[in-house]
Short mmCIF file of C-alpha atoms in Angstrom, two decimals:
data_model
loop_
_atom_site.label_atom_id
_atom_site.label_comp_id
_atom_site.label_asym_id
_atom_site.label_seq_id
_atom_site.Cartn_x
_atom_site.Cartn_y
_atom_site.Cartn_z
CA MET A 1 158.92 255.73 21.49
CA LEU A 2 156.37 254.40 19.02
CA SER A 3 152.63 254.31 19.46
CA VAL A 4 151.11 250.84 19.78
CA ARG A 5 149.50 251.17 16.36
CA ASP A 6 152.78 252.17 14.70
CA ALA A 7 154.66 249.39 16.49
CA GLU A 8 152.13 246.82 15.32
CA ALA A 9 152.32 248.10 11.74
CA THR A 10 156.12 248.01 11.83
CA ILE A 11 156.13 244.41 13.03
CA LEU A 12 153.51 243.13 10.61
CA ASN A 13 155.19 244.88 7.67
CA ALA A 14 158.40 243.06 8.57
CA VAL A 15 156.77 239.62 8.72
CA LYS A 16 157.36 237.47 5.64
CA PRO A 17 154.90 234.57 5.46
CA LEU A 18 156.27 231.09 5.00
CA ASP A 19 156.88 230.15 1.36
CA ASN A 20 154.17 228.00 -0.22
CA GLN A 21 156.81 226.11 -2.19
CA LEU A 22 159.72 225.75 0.23
CA ASP A 23 157.96 225.66 3.60
CA VAL A 24 155.39 222.94 2.91
CA GLU A 25 154.90 219.43 4.23
CA PHE A 26 152.31 216.70 3.73
CA VAL A 27 150.52 215.33 6.77
CA ASP A 28 147.86 212.69 7.25
CA LEU A 29 144.38 214.14 7.43
CA LEU A 30 143.88 213.06 11.04
CA MET A 31 147.05 214.95 12.00
CA ALA A 32 146.11 218.17 10.20
CA ASN A 33 144.00 219.78 12.93
CA ASN A 34 144.77 223.52 13.23
CA ARG A 35 147.46 223.38 10.53
CA ILE A 36 147.42 226.02 7.78
CA LEU A 37 146.51 224.82 4.29
CA ALA A 38 149.42 225.59 1.95
CA THR A 39 147.87 225.01 -1.47
CA PRO A 40 144.31 225.31 -2.80
CA VAL A 41 142.35 222.06 -2.93
CA ILE A 42 140.48 221.00 -6.07
CA SER A 43 138.30 217.91 -6.12
CA SER A 44 137.52 215.64 -9.06
CA LEU A 45 134.15 214.83 -7.50
CA ASP A 46 130.84 216.63 -7.77
CA PHE A 47 128.91 217.26 -4.54
CA PRO A 48 126.44 215.62 -4.37
CA HIS A 49 128.08 212.87 -6.43
CA TRP A 50 124.71 212.02 -7.98
CA ASP A 51 121.06 213.05 -7.81
CA ASN A 52 119.79 211.86 -4.45
CA SER A 53 116.84 212.08 -2.10
CA ALA A 54 116.76 214.54 0.80
CA MET A 55 113.85 212.71 2.42
CA ASP A 56 112.42 209.28 3.14
CA GLY A 57 109.54 208.79 0.75
CA TYR A 58 108.82 207.86 -2.86
CA ALA A 59 110.67 208.79 -6.02
CA VAL A 60 108.10 209.72 -8.64
CA ARG A 61 107.53 211.58 -11.88
CA TYR A 62 106.12 215.01 -11.03
CA ALA A 63 103.80 214.78 -14.02
CA ASP A 64 102.10 211.76 -12.41
CA VAL A 65 101.36 213.40 -9.03
CA GLN A 66 100.86 217.12 -9.69
CA GLN A 67 97.06 216.72 -9.39
CA ALA A 68 97.07 214.68 -6.18
CA ARG A 69 94.51 215.74 -3.54
CA ALA A 70 93.36 214.35 -0.22
CA ASP A 71 89.94 213.55 -1.70
CA LYS A 72 91.42 212.23 -4.94
CA PRO A 73 94.79 210.57 -4.30
CA ILE A 74 97.05 209.39 -7.08
CA VAL A 75 97.83 205.67 -6.97
CA LEU A 76 101.23 204.49 -8.20
CA GLN A 77 102.82 201.07 -8.50
CA VAL A 78 105.94 200.61 -6.34
CA VAL A 79 108.51 198.89 -8.54
CA GLU A 80 111.74 199.17 -6.49
CA GLU A 81 113.13 199.95 -3.06
CA ILE A 82 116.29 202.09 -2.97
CA PRO A 83 118.27 202.32 0.29
CA ALA A 84 121.34 204.55 0.63
CA GLY A 85 124.38 203.04 -1.07
CA TYR A 86 122.34 201.09 -3.61
CA GLU A 87 122.38 201.77 -7.37
CA PRO A 88 118.83 201.80 -8.79
CA GLN A 89 118.10 199.05 -11.29
CA VAL A 90 114.72 200.20 -12.62
CA THR A 91 113.70 203.21 -14.70
CA ILE A 92 110.55 204.84 -13.36
CA LYS A 93 107.83 204.90 -15.96
CA PRO A 94 104.44 206.66 -15.97
CA GLY A 95 102.31 205.38 -13.09
CA GLN A 96 105.28 204.00 -11.17
CA ALA A 97 107.22 204.96 -8.05
CA ALA A 98 110.23 203.72 -6.06
CA ARG A 99 110.47 203.57 -2.29
CA ILE A 100 113.52 205.71 -1.46
CA PHE A 101 115.45 206.66 1.65
CA THR A 102 117.41 209.78 2.59
CA GLY A 103 120.70 210.01 0.70
CA ALA A 104 119.81 207.28 -1.78
CA MET A 105 120.34 207.71 -5.52
CA MET A 106 117.40 208.89 -7.56
CA PRO A 107 116.30 206.28 -10.09
CA PRO A 108 116.25 207.13 -13.80
CA GLY A 109 112.90 208.58 -14.87
CA ALA A 110 112.03 210.08 -11.45
CA ASP A 111 112.40 213.80 -10.82
CA THR A 112 110.62 214.39 -7.49
CA VAL A 113 110.38 212.85 -4.04
CA VAL A 114 107.07 212.69 -2.14
CA MET A 115 107.72 212.52 1.59
CA GLN A 116 106.26 209.40 3.17
CA GLU A 117 104.00 211.42 5.52
CA LYS A 118 101.97 212.49 2.45
CA THR A 119 101.39 208.92 1.30
CA HIS A 120 99.80 205.64 2.29
CA ARG A 121 101.26 202.29 1.31
CA GLN A 122 99.21 199.19 0.50
CA GLU A 123 101.33 196.24 -0.60
CA ASN A 124 102.93 197.27 -3.93
CA ARG A 125 100.84 200.42 -4.31
CA VAL A 126 101.32 203.87 -2.84
CA PHE A 127 98.59 206.51 -2.49
CA VAL A 128 99.77 210.11 -2.85
CA PHE A 129 97.42 212.54 -1.05
CA ILE A 130 99.19 215.88 -1.49
CA ALA A 131 100.86 217.20 -4.64
CA PRO A 132 104.55 217.99 -4.12
CA GLN A 133 106.48 220.85 -5.65
CA PRO A 134 108.41 220.06 -8.85
CA GLN A 135 111.77 218.41 -7.98
CA GLU A 136 110.92 218.61 -4.28
CA PHE A 137 113.40 216.89 -1.92
CA VAL A 138 115.83 216.13 -4.74
CA ARG A 139 119.47 217.15 -4.34
CA ARG A 140 120.94 217.41 -7.82
CA LYS A 141 124.43 216.27 -8.76
CA GLY A 142 126.83 219.20 -8.39
CA ASP A 143 124.34 221.45 -6.56
CA PHE A 144 126.85 222.10 -3.78
CA TYR A 145 130.11 221.95 -5.71
CA GLN A 146 131.19 221.21 -9.28
CA ALA A 147 134.31 219.11 -9.91
CA GLY A 148 137.38 221.03 -11.03
CA ASN A 149 136.69 224.16 -9.02
CA GLU A 150 138.52 225.23 -5.87
CA ILE A 151 136.89 223.56 -2.89
CA LEU A 152 139.19 225.09 -0.19
CA PRO A 153 141.57 228.06 -0.59
CA ALA A 154 145.14 228.19 0.67
CA GLY A 155 145.89 230.08 3.86
CA ILE A 156 143.06 228.81 6.05
CA PRO A 157 143.30 226.87 9.33
CA LEU A 158 142.08 223.31 9.12
CA THR A 159 139.41 222.62 11.71
CA ALA A 160 136.77 219.90 11.91
CA SER A 161 134.61 221.27 9.10
CA GLU A 162 137.48 221.73 6.63
CA ILE A 163 138.88 218.30 7.43
CA ALA A 164 135.43 216.83 6.82
CA VAL A 165 135.40 218.45 3.37
CA LEU A 166 138.87 217.09 2.61
CA ALA A 167 137.85 213.59 3.67
CA ALA A 168 134.70 213.78 1.54
CA ALA A 169 136.88 214.86 -1.38
CA GLY A 170 138.92 211.69 -0.97
CA ARG A 171 142.10 213.21 0.47
CA GLU A 172 144.21 211.04 2.76
CA GLN A 173 146.96 213.63 3.11
CA VAL A 174 147.02 217.40 2.84
CA SER A 175 149.66 220.01 2.04
CA VAL A 176 150.24 222.36 4.99
CA PHE A 177 152.79 224.98 5.95
CA ARG A 178 155.48 223.82 8.31
CA ARG A 179 155.23 225.17 11.83
CA PRO A 180 157.14 228.42 12.52
CA ARG A 181 160.16 227.82 14.74
CA VAL A 182 160.45 230.03 17.82
CA ALA A 183 163.50 230.21 20.08
CA ILE A 184 162.90 231.44 23.65
CA LEU A 185 165.49 232.61 26.17
CA SER A 186 165.38 234.43 29.50
CA VAL A 187 168.09 236.93 30.45
CA GLY A 188 169.13 237.78 34.00
CA ASP A 189 171.48 236.73 36.80
CA GLU A 190 168.55 236.79 39.22
CA LEU A 191 166.63 234.00 37.44
CA VAL A 192 166.47 230.36 38.51
CA MET A 193 164.54 227.30 37.37
CA PRO A 194 161.47 226.12 39.33
CA GLU A 195 163.27 223.14 40.82
CA GLN A 196 166.06 225.25 42.30
CA LEU A 197 166.07 226.49 45.87
CA LEU A 198 165.53 230.25 45.96
CA LYS A 199 168.27 232.40 47.43
CA PRO A 200 167.80 236.02 48.53
CA GLY A 201 167.28 238.28 45.50
CA GLN A 202 166.44 235.44 43.12
CA ILE A 203 163.16 234.79 41.29
CA VAL A 204 161.81 231.80 39.41
CA ASP A 205 161.79 232.22 35.65
CA SER A 206 158.13 231.75 34.72
CA ASN A 207 158.45 233.57 31.40
CA GLN A 208 159.91 230.76 29.32
CA TYR A 209 157.14 228.41 30.50
CA ALA A 210 154.39 230.92 29.72
CA LEU A 211 155.77 231.92 26.34
CA ALA A 212 156.54 228.35 25.26
CA THR A 213 152.98 227.34 26.10
CA LEU A 214 151.52 230.27 24.17
CA MET A 215 153.72 229.60 21.14
CA ARG A 216 152.68 225.94 21.07
CA GLU A 217 149.04 226.97 21.34
CA LEU A 218 149.65 229.06 18.21
CA GLY A 219 151.07 226.05 16.39
CA ALA A 220 154.77 226.91 16.59
CA GLU A 221 157.72 224.62 17.25
CA VAL A 222 159.60 225.81 20.32
CA LEU A 223 163.34 225.80 20.95
CA LEU A 224 163.93 226.49 24.65
CA LEU A 225 167.37 228.00 25.32
CA GLY A 226 166.94 228.47 29.07
CA ILE A 227 168.33 231.18 31.33
CA ILE A 228 171.24 233.28 30.06
CA GLN A 229 173.31 235.27 32.50
CA ASP A 230 174.05 238.99 32.06
CA GLU A 231 177.33 238.33 30.32
CA PRO A 232 177.85 239.90 26.87
CA THR A 233 179.90 237.16 25.19
CA THR A 234 177.59 234.32 26.24
CA LEU A 235 174.52 236.33 25.33
CA GLN A 236 175.88 237.06 21.86
CA GLU A 237 176.70 233.40 21.25
CA ILE A 238 173.22 232.27 22.30
CA ILE A 239 171.36 234.90 20.27
CA ASP A 240 173.52 234.12 17.22
CA TYR A 241 172.63 230.43 17.63
CA ALA A 242 168.94 231.26 18.06
CA ILE A 243 168.83 233.39 14.92
CA ALA A 244 170.47 230.59 12.93
CA ASN A 245 167.98 227.97 14.12
CA ALA A 246 164.62 229.73 14.38
CA ASP A 247 162.30 232.01 12.45
CA ILE A 248 161.49 234.10 15.53
CA VAL A 249 163.56 234.69 18.65
CA ILE A 250 161.94 235.87 21.88
CA SER A 251 163.99 237.01 24.84
CA THR A 252 162.67 238.35 28.13
CA GLY A 253 164.63 240.72 30.31
CA GLY A 254 167.69 242.77 29.52
CA VAL A 255 165.89 245.31 27.34
CA SER A 256 165.63 248.38 29.57
CA VAL A 257 168.41 250.89 30.22
CA GLY A 258 170.18 249.36 33.24
CA ASP A 259 173.92 248.78 33.44
CA TYR A 260 173.38 245.04 32.99
CA ASP A 261 170.84 245.20 30.14
CA TYR A 262 172.89 243.98 27.20
CA ILE A 263 170.28 243.05 24.58
CA TYR A 264 170.52 246.27 22.56
CA LYS A 265 174.32 246.15 22.37
CA THR A 266 174.25 242.48 21.47
CA LEU A 267 171.77 243.00 18.64
CA ALA A 268 173.83 245.88 17.28
CA SER A 269 177.01 243.78 17.36
CA LEU A 270 175.22 241.06 15.36
CA ALA A 271 174.20 243.61 12.67
CA ALA A 272 170.49 243.45 13.45
CA LYS A 273 168.16 246.07 12.04
CA ILE A 274 166.66 247.52 15.22
CA HIS A 275 163.24 249.00 14.44
CA PHE A 276 162.33 250.31 17.89
CA ARG A 277 163.21 249.96 21.58
CA SER A 278 160.10 251.20 23.36
CA VAL A 279 156.34 251.40 22.86
CA GLN A 280 153.85 253.86 24.33
CA MET A 281 152.01 251.25 26.36
CA ARG A 282 151.60 250.06 29.93
CA PRO A 283 152.59 247.42 30.77
CA GLY A 284 155.25 246.66 28.17
CA LYS A 285 157.02 249.94 27.40
CA PRO A 286 160.60 248.51 27.13
CA LEU A 287 159.93 246.37 24.05
CA THR A 288 162.64 245.88 21.42
CA PHE A 289 161.90 244.69 17.90
CA ALA A 290 164.64 243.84 15.42
CA THR A 291 165.09 241.83 12.25
CA PHE A 292 167.86 239.72 10.76
CA GLY A 293 166.73 239.53 7.15
CA ASN A 294 163.39 237.67 7.29
CA LYS A 295 163.94 236.57 10.88
CA LEU A 296 162.31 238.42 13.74
CA TYR A 297 163.63 239.28 17.19
CA PHE A 298 161.39 240.33 20.06
CA GLY A 299 163.08 241.58 23.20
CA LEU A 300 160.25 241.54 25.73
CA PRO A 301 160.27 243.06 29.21
CA GLY A 302 161.29 240.78 32.04
CA ASN A 303 158.27 241.42 34.26
CA PRO A 304 156.03 238.38 33.72
CA VAL A 305 152.81 240.30 33.06
CA SER A 306 154.58 242.73 30.71
CA ALA A 307 156.09 239.80 28.83
CA LEU A 308 152.74 238.10 28.30
CA VAL A 309 150.85 241.29 27.42
CA THR A 310 153.40 242.29 24.78
CA CYS A 311 153.48 238.73 23.47
CA TRP A 312 149.68 238.65 23.13
CA ARG A 313 149.62 242.09 21.54
CA PHE A 314 152.57 241.85 19.12
CA VAL A 315 154.10 238.39 18.84
CA LYS A 316 150.83 236.51 18.45
CA PRO A 317 149.76 238.40 15.29
CA ALA A 318 153.27 238.04 13.87
CA ILE A 319 153.22 234.26 14.39
CA LYS A 320 149.81 234.02 12.73
CA LYS A 321 150.92 236.00 9.69
CA MET A 322 154.19 234.09 9.34
CA SER A 323 152.37 230.74 9.64
CA GLY A 324 150.71 231.23 6.25
CA LEU A 325 147.28 232.49 7.31
CA ALA A 326 145.89 234.47 4.39
CA LYS A 327 143.99 236.85 6.66
CA GLY A 328 142.78 237.32 10.21
CA TRP A 329 146.15 237.58 11.93
CA GLU A 330 145.62 241.04 13.43
CA SER A 331 144.49 241.44 17.04
CA LYS A 332 140.69 241.46 17.26
CA PHE A 333 139.02 244.12 19.39
CA ILE A 334 135.42 244.12 20.51
CA LYS A 335 133.44 246.75 22.34
CA VAL A 336 131.83 245.57 25.60
CA ARG A 337 130.53 247.09 28.83
CA SER A 338 132.84 247.26 31.81
CA GLN A 339 131.61 245.87 35.11
CA SER A 340 134.58 247.48 36.85
CA GLU A 341 136.07 250.89 37.34
CA LEU A 342 139.21 251.14 35.18
CA GLN A 343 141.96 253.74 35.59
CA SER A 344 145.01 254.98 33.69
CA ASN A 345 147.34 257.97 33.91
CA GLY A 346 146.43 258.77 30.31
CA LYS A 347 150.05 258.98 29.18
CA MET A 348 150.26 255.45 27.82
CA GLU A 349 147.92 253.08 26.01
CA THR A 350 146.99 250.99 29.02
CA TYR A 351 146.09 247.28 29.11
CA ILE A 352 144.13 245.94 32.08
CA TRP A 353 143.63 242.20 32.39
CA GLY A 354 140.44 240.48 33.43
CA LYS A 355 137.55 238.31 32.27
CA LEU A 356 134.91 238.55 29.60
CA ASN A 357 131.65 237.38 31.16
CA LEU A 358 128.40 236.65 29.33
CA VAL A 359 125.63 238.45 31.24
CA ASN A 360 122.08 238.09 29.88
CA GLY A 361 123.49 237.41 26.43
CA VAL A 362 125.80 240.45 26.49
CA TYR A 363 129.58 240.32 27.04
CA GLN A 364 130.92 242.41 29.90
CA PHE A 365 134.47 242.93 31.18
CA GLN A 366 135.41 242.31 34.81
CA LYS A 367 138.82 243.52 35.95
CA SER A 368 140.93 241.00 37.87
CA GLU A 369 140.94 241.52 41.60
CA GLY A 370 144.05 242.70 43.39
CA ASN A 371 147.04 244.79 42.40
CA ASP A 372 147.50 245.30 38.66
CA SER A 373 151.28 245.69 38.86
CA SER A 374 153.21 244.31 35.89
CA GLY A 375 155.11 242.17 38.36
CA ASN A 376 151.99 240.56 39.78
CA LEU A 377 151.58 237.34 37.88
CA ILE A 378 149.11 235.84 40.35
CA ASN A 379 145.96 237.69 39.29
CA LEU A 380 146.70 237.08 35.61
CA ALA A 381 145.56 233.48 36.06
CA GLN A 382 142.12 232.62 34.65
CA THR A 383 141.89 235.84 32.65
CA ASN A 384 140.77 235.81 29.04
CA ALA A 385 140.82 239.45 27.91
CA LEU A 386 142.65 242.77 28.08
CA ALA A 387 140.73 246.03 28.34
CA VAL A 388 142.37 248.86 26.40
CA LEU A 389 142.40 252.48 27.56
CA PRO A 390 143.83 254.68 24.80
CA VAL A 391 146.24 257.54 25.39
CA GLY A 392 144.33 260.39 27.04
CA LYS A 393 141.67 258.14 28.58
CA THR A 394 142.05 258.15 32.36
CA PHE A 395 138.80 256.61 33.56
CA VAL A 396 136.18 254.05 32.57
CA TYR A 397 133.13 253.91 34.84
CA PRO A 398 131.13 250.75 35.51
CA GLY A 399 128.55 250.40 32.74
CA GLU A 400 130.65 252.38 30.27
CA GLU A 401 131.83 250.77 27.02
CA VAL A 402 135.45 249.74 26.61
CA LEU A 403 137.48 248.02 23.89
CA VAL A 404 138.89 244.62 24.80
CA VAL A 405 141.13 242.16 23.03
CA GLN A 406 140.61 238.48 23.73
CA ILE A 407 143.70 236.50 24.73
#
């Protein structure tokens, strides 16, 4: 039985990111939200594209206005008005100024902008009452970015700010990694679909719905293979099909040591490399991880809470790394104060689900009410975090700090 840390390291070491040559597609910019950039982006444009004004005011020569005072204003002749999007037609000469607006191009000859609040306009003359700083309120061409350099690196998720940069750089399409393909199946004779009438001893299979939703939230394409009965030949055929058609296969159920738990035997018959079959954690101990070359197999516990907890803890980072993210795929832990009393037997790394609440600007963890059995899916709803009690830790008192991972 592996520790959680060793299990995570084993999984992440086995993950091979998508290839930035073979696993790439071009998508329209408006369809690129949350996709992973596959190749670095270089722009042929400088940012700003030209010298421009950062303020409404007057474009002047600093030499003309450096002595301006309230009791002795400098008077300049206004020779042009320059709105945004207009190319200046006049070169500013000594004693001259141009009315200019925010974002407009600086005219030749001018090197400084005097904000309009420091001036007074009379017909075609402007009085400057306060001396500006040299080059004040002027954004120089290339101040933010010089053409030919990398403007965005590969391996980052594309959100609103990155897409804005791409649009400003003139990109209509962008190169992104394809979505990882995840096959999901549930194993067990006791499982039925939600629309079926329950018979004694049967339960509704919620796992494939939960896991498919989570995988899609992570940007994966999902192949749903449904409920597979505890029958070795059928199970082998389905898993073989899943491995052939997906990058990651997730099964729930059939991974403990019961007479009808066939996953281990099936994986062995298909020549999988089985890395481990259990993890020192609660819930989620009966977790199987195997590989078929670069393809990953996760055999998750059948209990719905155990399935989700192990998926959050292990499958989610694996999906992120495979998707092409350059960094940031590991689970993120933060230290917060617990509002609740938390308990563990100390023998396993224990995960307790609940909510992160912002209290007076400080995050605190509140355990979900009710029974925290791994079979109790009901109180998992509306949670957003898992508190982690390491091996040997049996108690966390209200007000004590605890590590949590956001889900």
